[in-house]
PDB file of C-alpha atoms and ligand atoms in Angstrom:
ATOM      1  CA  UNK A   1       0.000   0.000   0.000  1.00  0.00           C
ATOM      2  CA  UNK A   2       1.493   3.569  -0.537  1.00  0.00           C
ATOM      3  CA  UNK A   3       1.710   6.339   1.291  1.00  0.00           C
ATOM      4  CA  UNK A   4       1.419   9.979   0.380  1.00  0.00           C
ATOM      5  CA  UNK A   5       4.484  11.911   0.840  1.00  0.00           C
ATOM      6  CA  UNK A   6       5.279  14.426   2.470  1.00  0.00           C
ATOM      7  CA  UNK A   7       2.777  12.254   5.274  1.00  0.00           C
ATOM      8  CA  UNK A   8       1.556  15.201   7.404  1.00  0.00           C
ATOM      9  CA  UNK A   9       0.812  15.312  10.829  1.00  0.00           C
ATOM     10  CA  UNK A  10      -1.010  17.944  12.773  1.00  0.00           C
ATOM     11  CA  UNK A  11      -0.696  18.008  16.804  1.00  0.00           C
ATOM     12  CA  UNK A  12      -4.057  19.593  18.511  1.00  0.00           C
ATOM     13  CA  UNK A  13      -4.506  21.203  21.836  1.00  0.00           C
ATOM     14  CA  UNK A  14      -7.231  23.642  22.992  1.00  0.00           C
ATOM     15  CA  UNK A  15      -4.959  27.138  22.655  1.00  0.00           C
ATOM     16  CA  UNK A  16      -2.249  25.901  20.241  1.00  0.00           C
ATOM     17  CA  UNK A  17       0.143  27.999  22.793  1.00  0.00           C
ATOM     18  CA  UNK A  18       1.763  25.317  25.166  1.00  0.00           C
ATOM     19  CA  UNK A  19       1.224  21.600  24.247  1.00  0.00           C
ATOM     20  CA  UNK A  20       0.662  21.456  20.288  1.00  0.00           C
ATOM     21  CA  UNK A  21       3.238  23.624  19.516  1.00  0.00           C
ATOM     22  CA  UNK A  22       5.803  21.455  21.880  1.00  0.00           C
ATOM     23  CA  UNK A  23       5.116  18.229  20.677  1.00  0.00           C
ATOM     24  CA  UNK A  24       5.805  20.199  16.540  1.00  0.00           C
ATOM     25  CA  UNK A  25       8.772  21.128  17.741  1.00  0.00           C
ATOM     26  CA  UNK A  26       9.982  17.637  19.543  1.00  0.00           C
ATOM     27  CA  UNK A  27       8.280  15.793  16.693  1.00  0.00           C
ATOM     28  CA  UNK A  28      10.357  17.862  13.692  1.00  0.00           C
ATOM     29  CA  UNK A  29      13.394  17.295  16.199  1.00  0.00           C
ATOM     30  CA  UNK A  30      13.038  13.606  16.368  1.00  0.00           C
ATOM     31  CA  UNK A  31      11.881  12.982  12.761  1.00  0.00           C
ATOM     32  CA  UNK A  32      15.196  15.497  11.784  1.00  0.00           C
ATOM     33  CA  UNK A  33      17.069  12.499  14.766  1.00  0.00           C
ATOM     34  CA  UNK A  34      15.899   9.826  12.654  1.00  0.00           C
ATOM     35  CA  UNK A  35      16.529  10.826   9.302  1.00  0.00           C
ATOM     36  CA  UNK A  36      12.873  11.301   8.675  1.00  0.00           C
ATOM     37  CA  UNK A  37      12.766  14.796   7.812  1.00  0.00           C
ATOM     38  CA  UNK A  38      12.010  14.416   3.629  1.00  0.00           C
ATOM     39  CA  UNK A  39       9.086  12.233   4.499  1.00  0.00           C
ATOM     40  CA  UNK A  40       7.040  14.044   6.826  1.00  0.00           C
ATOM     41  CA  UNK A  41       5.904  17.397   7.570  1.00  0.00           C
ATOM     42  CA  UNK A  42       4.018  18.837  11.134  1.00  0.00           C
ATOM     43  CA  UNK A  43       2.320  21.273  11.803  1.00  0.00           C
ATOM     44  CA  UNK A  44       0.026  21.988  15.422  1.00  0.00           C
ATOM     45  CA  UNK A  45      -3.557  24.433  16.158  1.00  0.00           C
ATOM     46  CA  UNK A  46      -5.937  24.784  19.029  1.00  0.00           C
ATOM     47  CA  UNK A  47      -9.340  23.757  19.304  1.00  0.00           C
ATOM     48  CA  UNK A  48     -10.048  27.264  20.750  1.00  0.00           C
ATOM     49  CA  UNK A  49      -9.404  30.654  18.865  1.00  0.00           C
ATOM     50  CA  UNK A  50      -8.402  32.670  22.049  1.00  0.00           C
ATOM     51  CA  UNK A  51      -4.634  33.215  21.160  1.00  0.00           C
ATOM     52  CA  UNK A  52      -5.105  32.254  17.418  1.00  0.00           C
ATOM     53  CA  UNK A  53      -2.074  34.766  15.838  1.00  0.00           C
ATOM     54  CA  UNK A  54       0.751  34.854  18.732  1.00  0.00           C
ATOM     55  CA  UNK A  55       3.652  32.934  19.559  1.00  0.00           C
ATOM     56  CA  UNK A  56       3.553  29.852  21.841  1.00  0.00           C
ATOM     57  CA  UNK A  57       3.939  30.631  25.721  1.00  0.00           C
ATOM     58  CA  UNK A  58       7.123  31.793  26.841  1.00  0.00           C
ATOM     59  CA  UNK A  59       7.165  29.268  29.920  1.00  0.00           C
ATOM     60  CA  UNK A  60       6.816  26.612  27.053  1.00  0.00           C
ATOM     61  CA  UNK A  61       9.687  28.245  24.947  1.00  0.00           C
ATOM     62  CA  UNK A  62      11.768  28.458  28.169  1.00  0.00           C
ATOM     63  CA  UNK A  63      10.822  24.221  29.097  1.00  0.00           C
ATOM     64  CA  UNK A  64      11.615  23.255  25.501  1.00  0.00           C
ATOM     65  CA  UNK A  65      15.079  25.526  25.772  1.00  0.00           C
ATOM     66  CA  UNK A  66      15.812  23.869  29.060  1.00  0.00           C
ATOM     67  CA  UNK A  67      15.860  20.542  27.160  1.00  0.00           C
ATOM     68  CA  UNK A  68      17.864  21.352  24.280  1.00  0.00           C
ATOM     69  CA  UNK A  69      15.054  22.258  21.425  1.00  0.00           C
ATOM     70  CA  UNK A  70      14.689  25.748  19.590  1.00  0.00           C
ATOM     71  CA  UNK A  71      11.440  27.450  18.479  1.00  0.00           C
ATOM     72  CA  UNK A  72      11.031  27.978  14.601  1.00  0.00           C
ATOM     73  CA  UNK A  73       8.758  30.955  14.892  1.00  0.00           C
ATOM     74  CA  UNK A  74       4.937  28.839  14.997  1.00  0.00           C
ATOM     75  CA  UNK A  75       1.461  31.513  15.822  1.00  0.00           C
ATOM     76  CA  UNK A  76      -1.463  30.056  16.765  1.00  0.00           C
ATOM     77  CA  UNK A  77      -4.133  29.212  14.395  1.00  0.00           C
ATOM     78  CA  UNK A  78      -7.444  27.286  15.293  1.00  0.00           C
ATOM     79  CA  UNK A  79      -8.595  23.570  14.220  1.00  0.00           C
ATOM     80  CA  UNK A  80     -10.752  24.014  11.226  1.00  0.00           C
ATOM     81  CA  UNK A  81     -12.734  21.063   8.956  1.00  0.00           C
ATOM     82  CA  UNK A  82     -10.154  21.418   6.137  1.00  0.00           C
ATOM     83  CA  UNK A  83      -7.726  19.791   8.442  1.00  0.00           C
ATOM     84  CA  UNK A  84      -8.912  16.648   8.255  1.00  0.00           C
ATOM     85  CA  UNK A  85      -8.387  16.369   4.267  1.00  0.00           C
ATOM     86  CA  UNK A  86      -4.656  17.894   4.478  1.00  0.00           C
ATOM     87  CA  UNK A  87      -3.510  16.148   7.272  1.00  0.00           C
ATOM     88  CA  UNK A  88      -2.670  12.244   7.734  1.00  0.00           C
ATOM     89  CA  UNK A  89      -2.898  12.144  11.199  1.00  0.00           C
ATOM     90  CA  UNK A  90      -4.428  14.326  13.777  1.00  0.00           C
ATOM     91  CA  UNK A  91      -3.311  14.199  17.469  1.00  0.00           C
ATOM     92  CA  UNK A  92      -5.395  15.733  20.356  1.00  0.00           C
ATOM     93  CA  UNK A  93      -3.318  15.946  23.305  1.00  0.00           C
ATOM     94  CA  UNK A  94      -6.027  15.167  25.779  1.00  0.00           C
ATOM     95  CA  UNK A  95      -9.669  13.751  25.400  1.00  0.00           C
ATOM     96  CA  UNK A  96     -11.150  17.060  25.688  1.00  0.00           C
ATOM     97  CA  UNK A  97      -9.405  18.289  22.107  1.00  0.00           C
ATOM     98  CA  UNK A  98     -10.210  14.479  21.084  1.00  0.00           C
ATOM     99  CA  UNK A  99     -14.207  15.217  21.541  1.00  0.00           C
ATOM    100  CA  UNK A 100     -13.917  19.098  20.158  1.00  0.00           C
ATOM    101  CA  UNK A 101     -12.090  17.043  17.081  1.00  0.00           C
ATOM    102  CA  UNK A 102     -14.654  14.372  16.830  1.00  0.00           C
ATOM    103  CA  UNK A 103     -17.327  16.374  16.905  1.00  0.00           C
ATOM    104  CA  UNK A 104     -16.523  18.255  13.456  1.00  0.00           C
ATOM    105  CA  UNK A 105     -15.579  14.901  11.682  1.00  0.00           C
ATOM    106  CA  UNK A 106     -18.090  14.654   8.581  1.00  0.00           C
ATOM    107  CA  UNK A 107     -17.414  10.848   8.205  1.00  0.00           C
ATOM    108  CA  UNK A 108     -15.614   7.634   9.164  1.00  0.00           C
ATOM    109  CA  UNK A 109     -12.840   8.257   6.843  1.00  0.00           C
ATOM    110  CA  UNK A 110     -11.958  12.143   9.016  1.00  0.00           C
ATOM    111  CA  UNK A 111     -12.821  10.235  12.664  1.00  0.00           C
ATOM    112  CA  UNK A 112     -10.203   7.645  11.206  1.00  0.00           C
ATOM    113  CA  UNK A 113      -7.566  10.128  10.992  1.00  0.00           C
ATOM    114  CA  UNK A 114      -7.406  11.456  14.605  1.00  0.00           C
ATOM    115  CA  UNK A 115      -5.742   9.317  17.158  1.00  0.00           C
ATOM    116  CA  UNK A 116      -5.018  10.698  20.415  1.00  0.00           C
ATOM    117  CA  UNK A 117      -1.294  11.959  21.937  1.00  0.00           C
ATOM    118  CA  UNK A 118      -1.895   9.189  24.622  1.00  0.00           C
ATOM    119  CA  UNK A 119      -1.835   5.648  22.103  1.00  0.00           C
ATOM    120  CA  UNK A 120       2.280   6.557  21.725  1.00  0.00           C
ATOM    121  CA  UNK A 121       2.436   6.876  25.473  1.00  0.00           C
ATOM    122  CA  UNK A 122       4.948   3.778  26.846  1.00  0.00           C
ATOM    123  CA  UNK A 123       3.055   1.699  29.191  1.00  0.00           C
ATOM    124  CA  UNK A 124       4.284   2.521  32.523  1.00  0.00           C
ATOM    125  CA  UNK A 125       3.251   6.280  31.687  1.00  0.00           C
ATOM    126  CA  UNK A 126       1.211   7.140  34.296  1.00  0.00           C
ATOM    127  CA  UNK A 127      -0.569  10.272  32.615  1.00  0.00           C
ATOM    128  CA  UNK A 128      -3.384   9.475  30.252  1.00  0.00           C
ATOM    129  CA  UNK A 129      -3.059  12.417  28.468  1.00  0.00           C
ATOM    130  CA  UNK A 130      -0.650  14.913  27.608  1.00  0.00           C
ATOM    131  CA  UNK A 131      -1.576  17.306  30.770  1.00  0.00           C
ATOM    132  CA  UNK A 132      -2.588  21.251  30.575  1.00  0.00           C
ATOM    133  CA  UNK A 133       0.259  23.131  31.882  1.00  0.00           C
ATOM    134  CA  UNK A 134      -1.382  26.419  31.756  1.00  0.00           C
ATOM    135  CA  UNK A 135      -2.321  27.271  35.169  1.00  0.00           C
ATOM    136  CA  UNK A 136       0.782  25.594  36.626  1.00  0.00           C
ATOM    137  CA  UNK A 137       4.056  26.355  37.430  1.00  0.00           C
ATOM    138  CA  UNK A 138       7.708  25.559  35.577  1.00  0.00           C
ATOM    139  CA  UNK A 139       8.060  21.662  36.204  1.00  0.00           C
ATOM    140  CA  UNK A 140       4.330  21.072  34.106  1.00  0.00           C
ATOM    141  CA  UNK A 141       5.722  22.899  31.365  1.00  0.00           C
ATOM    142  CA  UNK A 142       9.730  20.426  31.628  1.00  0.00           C
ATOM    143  CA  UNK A 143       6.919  17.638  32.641  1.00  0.00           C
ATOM    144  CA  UNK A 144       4.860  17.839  29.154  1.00  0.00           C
ATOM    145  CA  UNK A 145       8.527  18.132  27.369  1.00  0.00           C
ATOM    146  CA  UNK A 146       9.546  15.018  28.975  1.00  0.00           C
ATOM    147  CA  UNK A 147       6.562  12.757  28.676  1.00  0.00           C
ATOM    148  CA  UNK A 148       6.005  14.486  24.465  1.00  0.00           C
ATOM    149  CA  UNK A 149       9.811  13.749  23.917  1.00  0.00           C
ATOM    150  CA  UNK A 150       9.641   9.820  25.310  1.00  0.00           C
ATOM    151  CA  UNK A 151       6.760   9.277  23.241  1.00  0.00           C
ATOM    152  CA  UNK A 152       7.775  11.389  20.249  1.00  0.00           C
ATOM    153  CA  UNK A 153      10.120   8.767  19.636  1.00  0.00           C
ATOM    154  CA  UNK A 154       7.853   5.566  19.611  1.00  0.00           C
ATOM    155  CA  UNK A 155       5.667   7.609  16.953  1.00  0.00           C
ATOM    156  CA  UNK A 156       8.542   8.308  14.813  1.00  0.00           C
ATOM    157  CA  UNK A 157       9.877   4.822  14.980  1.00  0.00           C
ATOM    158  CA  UNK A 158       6.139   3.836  13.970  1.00  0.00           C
ATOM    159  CA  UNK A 159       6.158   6.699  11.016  1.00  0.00           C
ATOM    160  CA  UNK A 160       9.599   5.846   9.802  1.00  0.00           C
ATOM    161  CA  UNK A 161       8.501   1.934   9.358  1.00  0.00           C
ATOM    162  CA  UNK A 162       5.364   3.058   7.568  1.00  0.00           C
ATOM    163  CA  UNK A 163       6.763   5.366   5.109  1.00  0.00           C
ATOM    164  CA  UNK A 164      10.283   3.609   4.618  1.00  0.00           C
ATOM    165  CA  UNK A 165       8.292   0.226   4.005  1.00  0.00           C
TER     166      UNK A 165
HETATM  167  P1  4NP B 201      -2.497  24.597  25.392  1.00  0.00           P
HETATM  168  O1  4NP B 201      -2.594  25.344  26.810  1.00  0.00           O
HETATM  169  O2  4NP B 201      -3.903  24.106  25.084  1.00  0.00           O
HETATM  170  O3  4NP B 201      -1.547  23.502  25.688  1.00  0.00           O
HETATM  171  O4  4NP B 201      -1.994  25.630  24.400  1.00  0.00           O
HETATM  172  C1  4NP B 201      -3.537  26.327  27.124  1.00  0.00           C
HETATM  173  C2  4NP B 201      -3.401  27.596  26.612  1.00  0.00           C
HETATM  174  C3  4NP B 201      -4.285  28.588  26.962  1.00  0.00           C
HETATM  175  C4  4NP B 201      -5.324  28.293  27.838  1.00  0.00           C
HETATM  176  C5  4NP B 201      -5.471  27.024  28.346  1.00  0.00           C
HETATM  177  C6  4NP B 201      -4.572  26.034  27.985  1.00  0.00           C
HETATM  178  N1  4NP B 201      -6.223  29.315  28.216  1.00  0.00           N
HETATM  179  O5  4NP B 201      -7.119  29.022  29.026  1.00  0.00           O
HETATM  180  O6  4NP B 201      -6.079  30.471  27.757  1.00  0.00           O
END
């Protein structure tokens, strides 16, 4: 079976400030890692339009910093139905942006495409979803960094068997 190429993937969280624009960022870094680069291409949005136009959180810049990764110059746009024809795979970080997702899907074949943050999770994570750092203070933001970079890698080794089949 083939696979279109570039294969794009687009990372969802409710503000497209903190946690979708991390796990871009991690997810072009590992796929860059791997030698995966030429074959995919990211992109992240919010299910909300709040901050749609500005950058991601500086807290989240400073986390991602902290742990080696720099910030190629993302602003905020919101989910819209489109998205589910130009993108491969959707990922909702949490099951909130999951339902907010679902509930635009016009058919099996867009519901198909979305598959929660969580299902590349290793299974002694204890998190279910990628948590909302928001309200919190500077370990939630290193915390989502963490858990989004162990699990970036077990979707790029997934990716990267797909699309070098
Ligand atoms: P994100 O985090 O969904 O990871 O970008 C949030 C950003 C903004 C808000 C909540 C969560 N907010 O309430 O403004």
């Amino acid at each position: 079976m083939s696979t279109r190429t570039p294969y794009r993937v687009l990372f969802v969280c409710l503000g497209n400030i903190c946690r979708s624009p991390a796990a871009e960022i991690i997810f072009n870094a590992v796929a860059a890692q791997e030698g995966l680069s030429h074959l995919v291409k990211a992109d992240s949005c919010g299910t909300a339009s709040y901050h749609t136009g500005s950058k991601p959180d500086h807290r989240m810049l400073a986390a991602l910093e902290r742990a080696g990764y720099s910030y190629g110059g993302h602003r905020a746009r919101t989910f819209r139905r489109a998205d589910f024809s130009e993108f491969d795979l959707i990922i909702p970080q949490d099951e909130y942006n999951e339902q907010d997702i679902l509930s635009l899907a016009r058919h099996e074949e867009d519901r198909s495409r979305v598959r929660g943050m969580w299902q590349w999770f290793a299974p002694e994570e204890t998190e279910r979803s990628v948590p909302d750092p928001y309200y919190g203070g500077p370990a939630g933001f290193d915390a989502v960094v963490a858990l989004l970079t162990r699990s970036m890698q077990r979707l790029v080794a997934e990716l990267s068997a797909k699309l070098q089949a």
